[in-house]
Coordinates of C-alpha atoms in Angstrom, one line a residue:
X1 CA 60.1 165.6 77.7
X2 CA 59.7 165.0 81.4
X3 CA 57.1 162.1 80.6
X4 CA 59.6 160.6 77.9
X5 CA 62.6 160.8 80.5
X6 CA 59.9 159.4 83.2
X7 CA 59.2 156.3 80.8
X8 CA 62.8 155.5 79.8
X9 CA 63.5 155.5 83.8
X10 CA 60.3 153.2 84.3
X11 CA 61.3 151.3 81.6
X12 CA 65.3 151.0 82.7
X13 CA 64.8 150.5 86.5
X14 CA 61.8 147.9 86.3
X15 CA 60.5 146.6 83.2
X16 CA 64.1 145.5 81.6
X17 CA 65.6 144.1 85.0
X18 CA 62.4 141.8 84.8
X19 CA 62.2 140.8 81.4
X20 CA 66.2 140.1 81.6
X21 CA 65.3 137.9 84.9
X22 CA 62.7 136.0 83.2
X23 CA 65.1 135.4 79.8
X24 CA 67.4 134.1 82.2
X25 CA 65.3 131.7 83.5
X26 CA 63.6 130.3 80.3
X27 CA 67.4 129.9 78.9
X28 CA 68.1 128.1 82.3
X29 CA 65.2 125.7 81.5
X30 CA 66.2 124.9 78.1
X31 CA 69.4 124.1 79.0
X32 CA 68.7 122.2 81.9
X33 CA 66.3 120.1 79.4
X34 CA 69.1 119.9 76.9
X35 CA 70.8 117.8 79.6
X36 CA 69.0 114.8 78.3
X37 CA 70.2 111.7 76.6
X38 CA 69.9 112.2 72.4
X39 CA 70.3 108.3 72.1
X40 CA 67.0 107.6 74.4
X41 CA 63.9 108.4 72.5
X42 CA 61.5 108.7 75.7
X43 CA 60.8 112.4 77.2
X44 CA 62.1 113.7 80.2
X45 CA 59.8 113.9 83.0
X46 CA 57.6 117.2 83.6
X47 CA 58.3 119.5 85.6
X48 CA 60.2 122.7 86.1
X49 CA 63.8 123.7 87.1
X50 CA 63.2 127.0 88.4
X51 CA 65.7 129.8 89.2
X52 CA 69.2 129.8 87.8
X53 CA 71.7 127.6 89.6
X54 CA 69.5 128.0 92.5
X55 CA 66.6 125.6 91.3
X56 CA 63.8 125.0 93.4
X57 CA 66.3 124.7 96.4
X58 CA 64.6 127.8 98.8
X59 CA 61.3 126.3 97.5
X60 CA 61.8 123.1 99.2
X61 CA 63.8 124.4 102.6
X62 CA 60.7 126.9 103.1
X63 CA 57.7 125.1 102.0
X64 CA 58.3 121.4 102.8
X65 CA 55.6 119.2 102.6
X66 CA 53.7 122.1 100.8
X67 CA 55.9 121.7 98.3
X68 CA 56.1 118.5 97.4
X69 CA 52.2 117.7 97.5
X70 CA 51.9 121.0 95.1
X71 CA 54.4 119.6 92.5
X72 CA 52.6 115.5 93.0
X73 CA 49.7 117.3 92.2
X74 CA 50.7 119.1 89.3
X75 CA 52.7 116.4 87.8
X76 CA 52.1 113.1 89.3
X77 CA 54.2 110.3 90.4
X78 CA 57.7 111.2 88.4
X79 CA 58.9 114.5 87.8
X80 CA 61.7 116.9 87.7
X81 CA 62.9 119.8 89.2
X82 CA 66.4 121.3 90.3
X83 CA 67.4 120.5 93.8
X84 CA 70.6 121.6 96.2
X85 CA 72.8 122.1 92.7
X86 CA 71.8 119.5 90.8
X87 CA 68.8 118.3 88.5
X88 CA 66.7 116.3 89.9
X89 CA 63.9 113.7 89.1
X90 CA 61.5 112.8 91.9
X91 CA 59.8 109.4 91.7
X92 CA 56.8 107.9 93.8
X93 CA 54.8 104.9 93.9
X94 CA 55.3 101.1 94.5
X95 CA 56.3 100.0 91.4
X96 CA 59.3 103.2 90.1
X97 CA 60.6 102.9 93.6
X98 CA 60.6 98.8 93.2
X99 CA 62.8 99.8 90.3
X100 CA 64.8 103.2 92.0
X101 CA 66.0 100.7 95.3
X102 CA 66.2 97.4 93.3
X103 CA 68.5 99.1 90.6
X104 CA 71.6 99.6 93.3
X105 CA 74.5 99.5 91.6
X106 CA 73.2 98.6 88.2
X107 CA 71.0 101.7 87.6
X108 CA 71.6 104.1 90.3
X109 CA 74.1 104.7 93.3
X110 CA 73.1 106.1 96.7
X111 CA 74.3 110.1 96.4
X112 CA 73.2 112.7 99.0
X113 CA 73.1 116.3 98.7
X114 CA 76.5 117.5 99.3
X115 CA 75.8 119.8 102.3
X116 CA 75.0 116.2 104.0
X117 CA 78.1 114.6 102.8
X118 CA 80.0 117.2 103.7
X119 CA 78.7 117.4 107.4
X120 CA 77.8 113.6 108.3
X121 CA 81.5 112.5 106.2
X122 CA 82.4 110.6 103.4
X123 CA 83.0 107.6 105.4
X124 CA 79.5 106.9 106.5
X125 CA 77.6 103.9 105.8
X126 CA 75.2 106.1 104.1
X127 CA 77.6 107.4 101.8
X128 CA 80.0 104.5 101.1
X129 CA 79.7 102.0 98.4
X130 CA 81.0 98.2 97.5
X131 CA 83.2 96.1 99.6
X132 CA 83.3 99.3 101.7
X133 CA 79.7 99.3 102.4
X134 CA 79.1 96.0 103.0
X135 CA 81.8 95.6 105.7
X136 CA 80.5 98.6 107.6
X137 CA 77.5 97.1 107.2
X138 CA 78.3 93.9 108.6
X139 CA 79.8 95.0 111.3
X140 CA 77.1 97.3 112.8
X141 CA 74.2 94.5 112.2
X142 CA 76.3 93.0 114.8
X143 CA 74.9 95.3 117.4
X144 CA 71.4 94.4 116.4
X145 CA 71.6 91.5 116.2
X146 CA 68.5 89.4 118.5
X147 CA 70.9 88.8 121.2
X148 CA 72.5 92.4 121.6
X149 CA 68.6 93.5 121.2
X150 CA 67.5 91.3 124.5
X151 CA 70.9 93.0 126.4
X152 CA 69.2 96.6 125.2
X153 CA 65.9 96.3 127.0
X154 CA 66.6 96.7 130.3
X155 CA 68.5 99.9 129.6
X156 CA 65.2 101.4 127.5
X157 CA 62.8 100.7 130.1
X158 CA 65.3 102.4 132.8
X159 CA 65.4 105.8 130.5
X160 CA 61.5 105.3 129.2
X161 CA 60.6 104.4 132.9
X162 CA 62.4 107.7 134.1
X163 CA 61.2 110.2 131.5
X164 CA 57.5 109.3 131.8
X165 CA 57.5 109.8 135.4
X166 CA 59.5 113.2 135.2
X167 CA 56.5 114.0 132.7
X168 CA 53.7 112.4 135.2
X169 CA 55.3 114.9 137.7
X170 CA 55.3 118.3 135.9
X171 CA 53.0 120.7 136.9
X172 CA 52.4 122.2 133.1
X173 CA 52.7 120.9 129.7
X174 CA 55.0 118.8 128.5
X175 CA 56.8 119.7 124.8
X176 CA 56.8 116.6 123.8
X177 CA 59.0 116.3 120.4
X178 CA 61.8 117.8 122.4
X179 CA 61.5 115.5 125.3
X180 CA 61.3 112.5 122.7
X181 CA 64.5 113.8 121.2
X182 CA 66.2 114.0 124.7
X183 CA 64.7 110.8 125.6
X184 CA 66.1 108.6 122.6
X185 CA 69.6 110.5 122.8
X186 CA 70.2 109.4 125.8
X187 CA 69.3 105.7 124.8
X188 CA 71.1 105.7 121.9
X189 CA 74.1 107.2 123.4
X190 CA 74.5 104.5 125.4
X191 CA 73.4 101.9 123.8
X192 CA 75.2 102.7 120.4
X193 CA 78.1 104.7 121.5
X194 CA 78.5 103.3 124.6
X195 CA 78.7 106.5 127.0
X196 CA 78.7 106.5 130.5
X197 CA 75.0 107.3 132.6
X198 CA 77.1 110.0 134.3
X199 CA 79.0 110.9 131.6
X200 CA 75.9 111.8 129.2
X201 CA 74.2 114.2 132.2
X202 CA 77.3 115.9 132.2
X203 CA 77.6 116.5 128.6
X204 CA 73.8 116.2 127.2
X205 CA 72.4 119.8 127.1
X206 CA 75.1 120.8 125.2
X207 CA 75.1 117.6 123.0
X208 CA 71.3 117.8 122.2
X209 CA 71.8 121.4 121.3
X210 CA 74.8 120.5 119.1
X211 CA 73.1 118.0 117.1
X212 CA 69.6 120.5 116.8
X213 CA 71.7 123.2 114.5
X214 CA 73.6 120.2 112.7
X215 CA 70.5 118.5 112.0
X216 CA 69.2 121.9 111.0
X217 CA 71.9 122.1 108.8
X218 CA 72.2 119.1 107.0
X219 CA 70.1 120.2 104.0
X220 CA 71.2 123.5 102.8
X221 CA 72.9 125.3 100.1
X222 CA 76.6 124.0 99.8
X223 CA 78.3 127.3 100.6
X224 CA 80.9 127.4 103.4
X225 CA 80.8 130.9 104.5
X226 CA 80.4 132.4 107.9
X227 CA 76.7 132.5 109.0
X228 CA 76.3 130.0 106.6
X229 CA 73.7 126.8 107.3
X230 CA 77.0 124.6 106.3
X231 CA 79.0 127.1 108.3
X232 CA 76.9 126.5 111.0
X233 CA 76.2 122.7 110.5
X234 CA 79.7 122.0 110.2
X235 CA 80.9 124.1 113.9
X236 CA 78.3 122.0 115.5
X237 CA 79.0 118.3 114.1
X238 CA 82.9 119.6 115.1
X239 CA 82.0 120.0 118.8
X240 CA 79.6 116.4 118.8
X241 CA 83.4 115.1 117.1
X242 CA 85.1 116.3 119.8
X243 CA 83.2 114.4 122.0
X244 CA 82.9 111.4 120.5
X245 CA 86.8 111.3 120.3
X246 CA 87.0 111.4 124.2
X247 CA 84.9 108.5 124.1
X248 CA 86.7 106.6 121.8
X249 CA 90.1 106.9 123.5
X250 CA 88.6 105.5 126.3
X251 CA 87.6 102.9 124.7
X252 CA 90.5 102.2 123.3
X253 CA 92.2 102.3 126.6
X254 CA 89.5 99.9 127.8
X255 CA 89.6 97.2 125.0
X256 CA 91.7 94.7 127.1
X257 CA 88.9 94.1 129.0
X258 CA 86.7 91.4 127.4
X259 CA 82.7 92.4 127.1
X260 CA 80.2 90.2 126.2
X261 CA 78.1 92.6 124.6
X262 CA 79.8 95.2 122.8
X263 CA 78.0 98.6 121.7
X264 CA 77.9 99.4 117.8
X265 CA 80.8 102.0 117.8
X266 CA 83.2 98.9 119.3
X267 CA 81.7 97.0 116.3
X268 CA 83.1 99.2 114.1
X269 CA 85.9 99.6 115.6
X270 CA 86.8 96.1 116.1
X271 CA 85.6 95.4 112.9
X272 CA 88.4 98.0 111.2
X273 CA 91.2 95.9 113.2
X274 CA 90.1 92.7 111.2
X275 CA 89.6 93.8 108.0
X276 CA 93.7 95.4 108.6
X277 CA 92.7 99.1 107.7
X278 CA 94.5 101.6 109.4
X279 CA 92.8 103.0 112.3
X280 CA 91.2 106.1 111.4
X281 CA 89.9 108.5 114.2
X282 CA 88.3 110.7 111.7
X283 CA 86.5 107.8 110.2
X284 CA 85.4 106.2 113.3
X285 CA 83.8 109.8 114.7
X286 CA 81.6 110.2 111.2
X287 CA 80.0 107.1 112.0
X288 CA 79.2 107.4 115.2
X289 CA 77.5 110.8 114.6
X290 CA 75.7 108.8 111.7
X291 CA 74.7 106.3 114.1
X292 CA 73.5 109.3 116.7
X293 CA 71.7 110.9 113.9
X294 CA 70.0 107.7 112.7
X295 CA 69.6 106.4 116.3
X296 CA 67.7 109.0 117.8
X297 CA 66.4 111.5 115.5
X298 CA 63.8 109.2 113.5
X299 CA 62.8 107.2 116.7
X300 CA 62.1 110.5 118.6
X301 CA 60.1 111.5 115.8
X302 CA 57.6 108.4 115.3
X303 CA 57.5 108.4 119.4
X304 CA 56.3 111.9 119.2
X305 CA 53.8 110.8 116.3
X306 CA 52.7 107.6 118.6
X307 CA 51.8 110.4 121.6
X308 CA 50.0 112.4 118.5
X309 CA 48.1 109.8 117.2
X310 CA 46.8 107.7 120.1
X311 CA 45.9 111.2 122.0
X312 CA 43.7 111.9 119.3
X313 CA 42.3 108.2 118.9
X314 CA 41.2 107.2 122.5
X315 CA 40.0 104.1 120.9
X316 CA 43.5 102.7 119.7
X317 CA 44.5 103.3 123.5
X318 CA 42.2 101.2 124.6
X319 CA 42.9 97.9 122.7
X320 CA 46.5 98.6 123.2
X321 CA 45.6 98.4 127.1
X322 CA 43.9 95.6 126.4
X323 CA 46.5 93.8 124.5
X324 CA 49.0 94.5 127.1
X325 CA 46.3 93.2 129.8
X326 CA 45.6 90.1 128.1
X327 CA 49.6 89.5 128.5
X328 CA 49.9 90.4 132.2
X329 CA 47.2 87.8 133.2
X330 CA 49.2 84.7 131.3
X331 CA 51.8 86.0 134.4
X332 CA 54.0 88.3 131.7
X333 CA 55.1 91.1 134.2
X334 CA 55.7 93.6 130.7
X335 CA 57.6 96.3 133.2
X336 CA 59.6 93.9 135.0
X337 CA 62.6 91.5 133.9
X338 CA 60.0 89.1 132.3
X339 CA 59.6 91.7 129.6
X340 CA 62.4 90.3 126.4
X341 CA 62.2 89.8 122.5
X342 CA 59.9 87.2 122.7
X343 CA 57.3 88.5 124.6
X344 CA 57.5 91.7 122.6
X345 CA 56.9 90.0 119.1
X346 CA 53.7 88.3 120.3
X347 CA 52.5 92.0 121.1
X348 CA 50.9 92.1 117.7
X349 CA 48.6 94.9 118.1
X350 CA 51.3 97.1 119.7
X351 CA 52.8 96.4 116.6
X352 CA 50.1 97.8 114.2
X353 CA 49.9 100.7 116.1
X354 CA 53.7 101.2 114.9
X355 CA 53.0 100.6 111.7
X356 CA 50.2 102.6 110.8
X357 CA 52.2 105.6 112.6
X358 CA 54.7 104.6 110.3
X359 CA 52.3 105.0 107.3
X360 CA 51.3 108.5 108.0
X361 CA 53.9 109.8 109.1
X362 CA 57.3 108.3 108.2
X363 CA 60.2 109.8 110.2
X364 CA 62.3 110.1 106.8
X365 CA 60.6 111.2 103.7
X366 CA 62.5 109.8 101.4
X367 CA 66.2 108.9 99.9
X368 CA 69.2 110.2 97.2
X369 CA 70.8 108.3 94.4
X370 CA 72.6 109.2 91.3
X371 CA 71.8 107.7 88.0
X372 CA 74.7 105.6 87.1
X373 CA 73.8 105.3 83.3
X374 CA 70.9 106.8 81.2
X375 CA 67.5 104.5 82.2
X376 CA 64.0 104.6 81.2
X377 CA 61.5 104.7 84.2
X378 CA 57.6 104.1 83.4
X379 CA 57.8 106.0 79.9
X380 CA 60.4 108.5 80.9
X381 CA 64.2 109.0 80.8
X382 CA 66.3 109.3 83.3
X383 CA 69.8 111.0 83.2
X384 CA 72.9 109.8 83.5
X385 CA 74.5 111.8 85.8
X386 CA 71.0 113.1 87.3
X387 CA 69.9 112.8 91.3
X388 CA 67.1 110.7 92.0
X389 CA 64.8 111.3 95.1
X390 CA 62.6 108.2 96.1
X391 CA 59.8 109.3 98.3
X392 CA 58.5 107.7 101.2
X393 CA 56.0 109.6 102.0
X394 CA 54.7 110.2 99.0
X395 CA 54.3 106.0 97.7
X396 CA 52.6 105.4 101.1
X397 CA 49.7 108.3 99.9
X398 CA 49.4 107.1 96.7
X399 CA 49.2 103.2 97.6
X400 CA 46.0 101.2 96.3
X401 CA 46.4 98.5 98.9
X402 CA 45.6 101.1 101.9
X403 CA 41.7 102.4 101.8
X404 CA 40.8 105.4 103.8
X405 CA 44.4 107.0 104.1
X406 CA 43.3 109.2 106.3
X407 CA 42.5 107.7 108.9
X408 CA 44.3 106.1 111.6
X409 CA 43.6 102.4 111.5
X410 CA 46.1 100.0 113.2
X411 CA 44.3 96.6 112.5
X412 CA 44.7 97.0 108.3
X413 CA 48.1 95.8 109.5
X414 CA 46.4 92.8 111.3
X415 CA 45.2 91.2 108.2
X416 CA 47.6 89.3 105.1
X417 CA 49.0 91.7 102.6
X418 CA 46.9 90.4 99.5
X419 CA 48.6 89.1 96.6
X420 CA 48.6 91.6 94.7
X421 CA 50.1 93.8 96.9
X422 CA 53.7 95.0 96.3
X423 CA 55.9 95.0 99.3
X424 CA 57.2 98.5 98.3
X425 CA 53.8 99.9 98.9
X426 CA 55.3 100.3 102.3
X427 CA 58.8 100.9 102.6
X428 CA 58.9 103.4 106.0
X429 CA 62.2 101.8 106.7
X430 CA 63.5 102.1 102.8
X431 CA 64.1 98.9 100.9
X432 CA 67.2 96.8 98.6
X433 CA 70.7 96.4 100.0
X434 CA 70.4 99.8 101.8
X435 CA 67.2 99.2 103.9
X436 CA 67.5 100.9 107.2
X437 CA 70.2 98.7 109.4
X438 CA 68.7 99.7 112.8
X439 CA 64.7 99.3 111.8
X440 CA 64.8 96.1 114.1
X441 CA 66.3 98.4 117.4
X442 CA 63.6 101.0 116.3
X443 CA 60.7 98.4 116.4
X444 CA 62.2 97.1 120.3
X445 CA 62.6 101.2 121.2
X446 CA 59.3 101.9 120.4
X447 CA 57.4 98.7 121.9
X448 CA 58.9 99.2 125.0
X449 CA 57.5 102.9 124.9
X450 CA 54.3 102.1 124.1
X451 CA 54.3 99.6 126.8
X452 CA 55.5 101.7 129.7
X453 CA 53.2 105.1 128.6
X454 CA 49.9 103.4 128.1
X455 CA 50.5 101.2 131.4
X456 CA 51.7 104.6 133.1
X457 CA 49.7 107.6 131.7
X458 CA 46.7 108.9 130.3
X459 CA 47.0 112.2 128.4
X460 CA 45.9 115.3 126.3
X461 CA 47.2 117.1 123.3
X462 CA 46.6 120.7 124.6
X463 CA 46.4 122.2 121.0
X464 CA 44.7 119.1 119.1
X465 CA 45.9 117.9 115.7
X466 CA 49.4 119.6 115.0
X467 CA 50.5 121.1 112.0
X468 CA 53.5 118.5 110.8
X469 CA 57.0 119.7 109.3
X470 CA 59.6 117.7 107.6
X471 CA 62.9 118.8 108.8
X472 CA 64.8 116.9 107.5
X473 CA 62.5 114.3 109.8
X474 CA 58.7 115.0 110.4
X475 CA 58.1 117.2 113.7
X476 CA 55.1 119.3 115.1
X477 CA 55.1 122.7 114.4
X478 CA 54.2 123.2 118.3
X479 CA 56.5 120.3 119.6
X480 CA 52.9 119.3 120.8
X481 CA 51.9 120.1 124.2
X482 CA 50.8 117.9 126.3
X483 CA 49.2 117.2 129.9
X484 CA 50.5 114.1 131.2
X485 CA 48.3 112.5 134.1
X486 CA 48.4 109.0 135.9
X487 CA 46.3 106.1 134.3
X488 CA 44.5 103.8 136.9
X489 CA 43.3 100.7 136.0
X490 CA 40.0 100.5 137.7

């Protein structure tokens, strides 16, 4: 009787809770799959949709890159999966993410997890469509364009200048990725929000923290609880708001005063007086953060992966040098005032160097639409109604056109793209009417980088190769430590 009783308990407590959990799951799949279109005839993609309403959300947030090369693997190039409440097809490879970024508008509409809306606003460039979209647009390509660029570099070199020699002059290791993301903060605060030198020592410590938990924050469960990652994303992006406001009133106060070259939050702001909308604080702040967040957090990240890369490839240093030496004896004084658009274009090495960084490890991994109607998509359906992530990351690995993908090899960017080739074999900076609006200020950012560390510094990587993370940018697990020392030239 004991045993029986003993069994029924067994049976109760453990077996039935699990075959319950697992009914509940296999019911979640099949009506996840029933969510396909009757009146298309192709499959879904594989994959799997895992826990109820949850998906494969915790998945993701803890495993990362893990992740997604376990599911590539599995499944290839398209499949699907249930991500931050909603189903979800992933796509890779030149020619589906041709169609994923060519199909704005007709096929698919740029839709981001809603923790991201939520935090960044709905009035963000990222997140606004039509006529709405392409005003915004307009009007911050206006502060990069080639002549606001020139009126930039002088202000780059002056921060770049001043953080490698605080780094030449530490006594230990230098945590790089957090020094990057100091670094381009400050650069981008004023040269895209137009703050004060003075202004931004007073405030940056807390600023920089601020923006670490939003960032943190931005991809999580959409729950708006205390202790929550929105909870928590959302406190922080309010104190960066609050800031930003006290900026903007002074710049309202100011905007008598004519300037010749006018920062990309006046853009905007100018540009909302001519278009007649009503002036909308609220507005205003959710694209400046979105112009901090874009402004700093991917260029810190590819700087730190410069550092990375050319400390473990002494090699690439030394043509860089060489480059940059070849310039200085036509008279080109590439710290001084001589140093402008021009003669940064004709550093085509320097370039390379950017690009294959930009390869390996692009800053953002990928991008969010919506499927706008029900589309086919290399044999499979697609949704209407389902999210769509294009990944950047992934298309660069599986790319043809780029032999040994390991390897860190600057001059494959030296030669012509053959013709057959597809230009979205490499789309680090995204592609279609959304490309990235400030990849020509990152290319100028991180030129003038490379140019004042390898003509400064030689350095170490105190651990060796890092162990890279994705969140929601790529980082070093370690920050990577380095030893900073001063380079001679003889």
């Amino acid at each position: 009787m004991a045993l029986s009783t003993l069994v029924a308990t067994f049976l109760c407590t453990i077996v039935l809770p699990i075959l319950l959990f697992l009914v509940a799951v296999k019911l979640w799949e099949v009506y996840m799959i029933r969510g396909r279109d009757p009146t298309c005839r192709s499959p879904l993609p594989p994959g799997s949709m895992g826990l109820p309403f949850i998906g494969e959300t915790l998945q993701l947030i803890l495993q990362r890159r893990k992740f997604l090369r376990m599911k590539r693997q599995k499944y290839g190039c398209i499949y699907r999966t249930h991500l931050f409440g909603n189903p979800t097809v992933r796509v890779m490879g030149a020619d589906n993410v041709r169609q994923i970024l060519l199909g704005e508008h007709k096929l698919v509409a740029v839709q981001w997890p809603a923790s991201v809306r939520t935090i960044l606003g709905s009035d963000t460039l990222s997140n606004v469509h039509g006529t709405q979209h392409k005003n915004k647009k307009k009007a911050i390509m206006r502060a990069f364009s080639r002549d606001a660029l020139e009126h930039y570099i002088p202000v780059i070199q002056e921060e770049v200048r001043s953080a490698v020699k605080e780094w030449l002059e530490s006594d230990s290791c230098v945590l790089v990725y957090p020094e990057m993301k100091r670094l381009m903060f400050r650069i981008a605060m004023r040269i895209l929000l137009g703050f004060d030198p003075d202004q931004i020592k007073t405030d940056e410590h807390e600023l920089v923290e601020a923006f670490e938990e939003m960032i943190k924050n931005l991809f999580s469960l959409p729950i708006d609880v205390p202790f929550s990652g929105l909870y928590r994303g959302l406190k922080a992006r309010n104190f960066i708001h609050s800031k930003i406001e006290q900026n903007i009133k002074k710049k309202i106060l100011d905007s008598d005063q004519e300037k010749k070259h006018r920062d990309a939050l006046q853009q905007l702001m100018d540009s909302s007086r001519k278009n007649g909308e009503p002036f909308s604080m609220q507005a205003i702040k959710e694209s400046a953060t979105e112009l901090l967040f874009g402004g700093h957090e991917t260029t810190a990240s590819t700087a730190t992966s410069l550092v990375m890369f050319l400390g473990l490839n002494p090699d690439v240093v030394r043509k860089l040098r060489q480059e940059l030496q070849e310039k200085e004896d036509q008279g080109v004084d590439l710290q001084g005032q001589s140093l402008n658009i021009e003669v940064l274009e004709q550093l085509k090495y320097t370039g390379c160097v950017i690009k294959e960084t930009l390869r390996i490890n692009p800053p953002v991994p990928g991008g969010f639409r919506v499927a706008l109607k029900t589309f086919e998509l290399n044999g499979y359906q697609i949704p209407k109604g389902w999210n769509v992530i294009y990944s950047i990351c992934d298309t660069h690995d599986v790319a043809d056109v780029f032999p040994n993908k390991e390897e860190f090899q600057p001059e494959r960017f030296m030669a012509k793209p053959s013709e057959n080739s597809s230009r979205f074999s490499y789309i680090p900076f995204g592609g279609g009417s959304r490309m990235c609006v400030g990849k020509e200020f990152a290319k100028v950012l991180l030129k003038i980088f490379l140019v004042e560390l390898t003509l400064q510094s030689d350095w170490t990587l105190l651990n060796g190769p890092p162990t890279m993370k994705t969140g929601p940018t790529v980082y070093p697990v370690d920050n990577l430590p380095t030893k900073f020392s001063h380079y001679s030239r003889n």
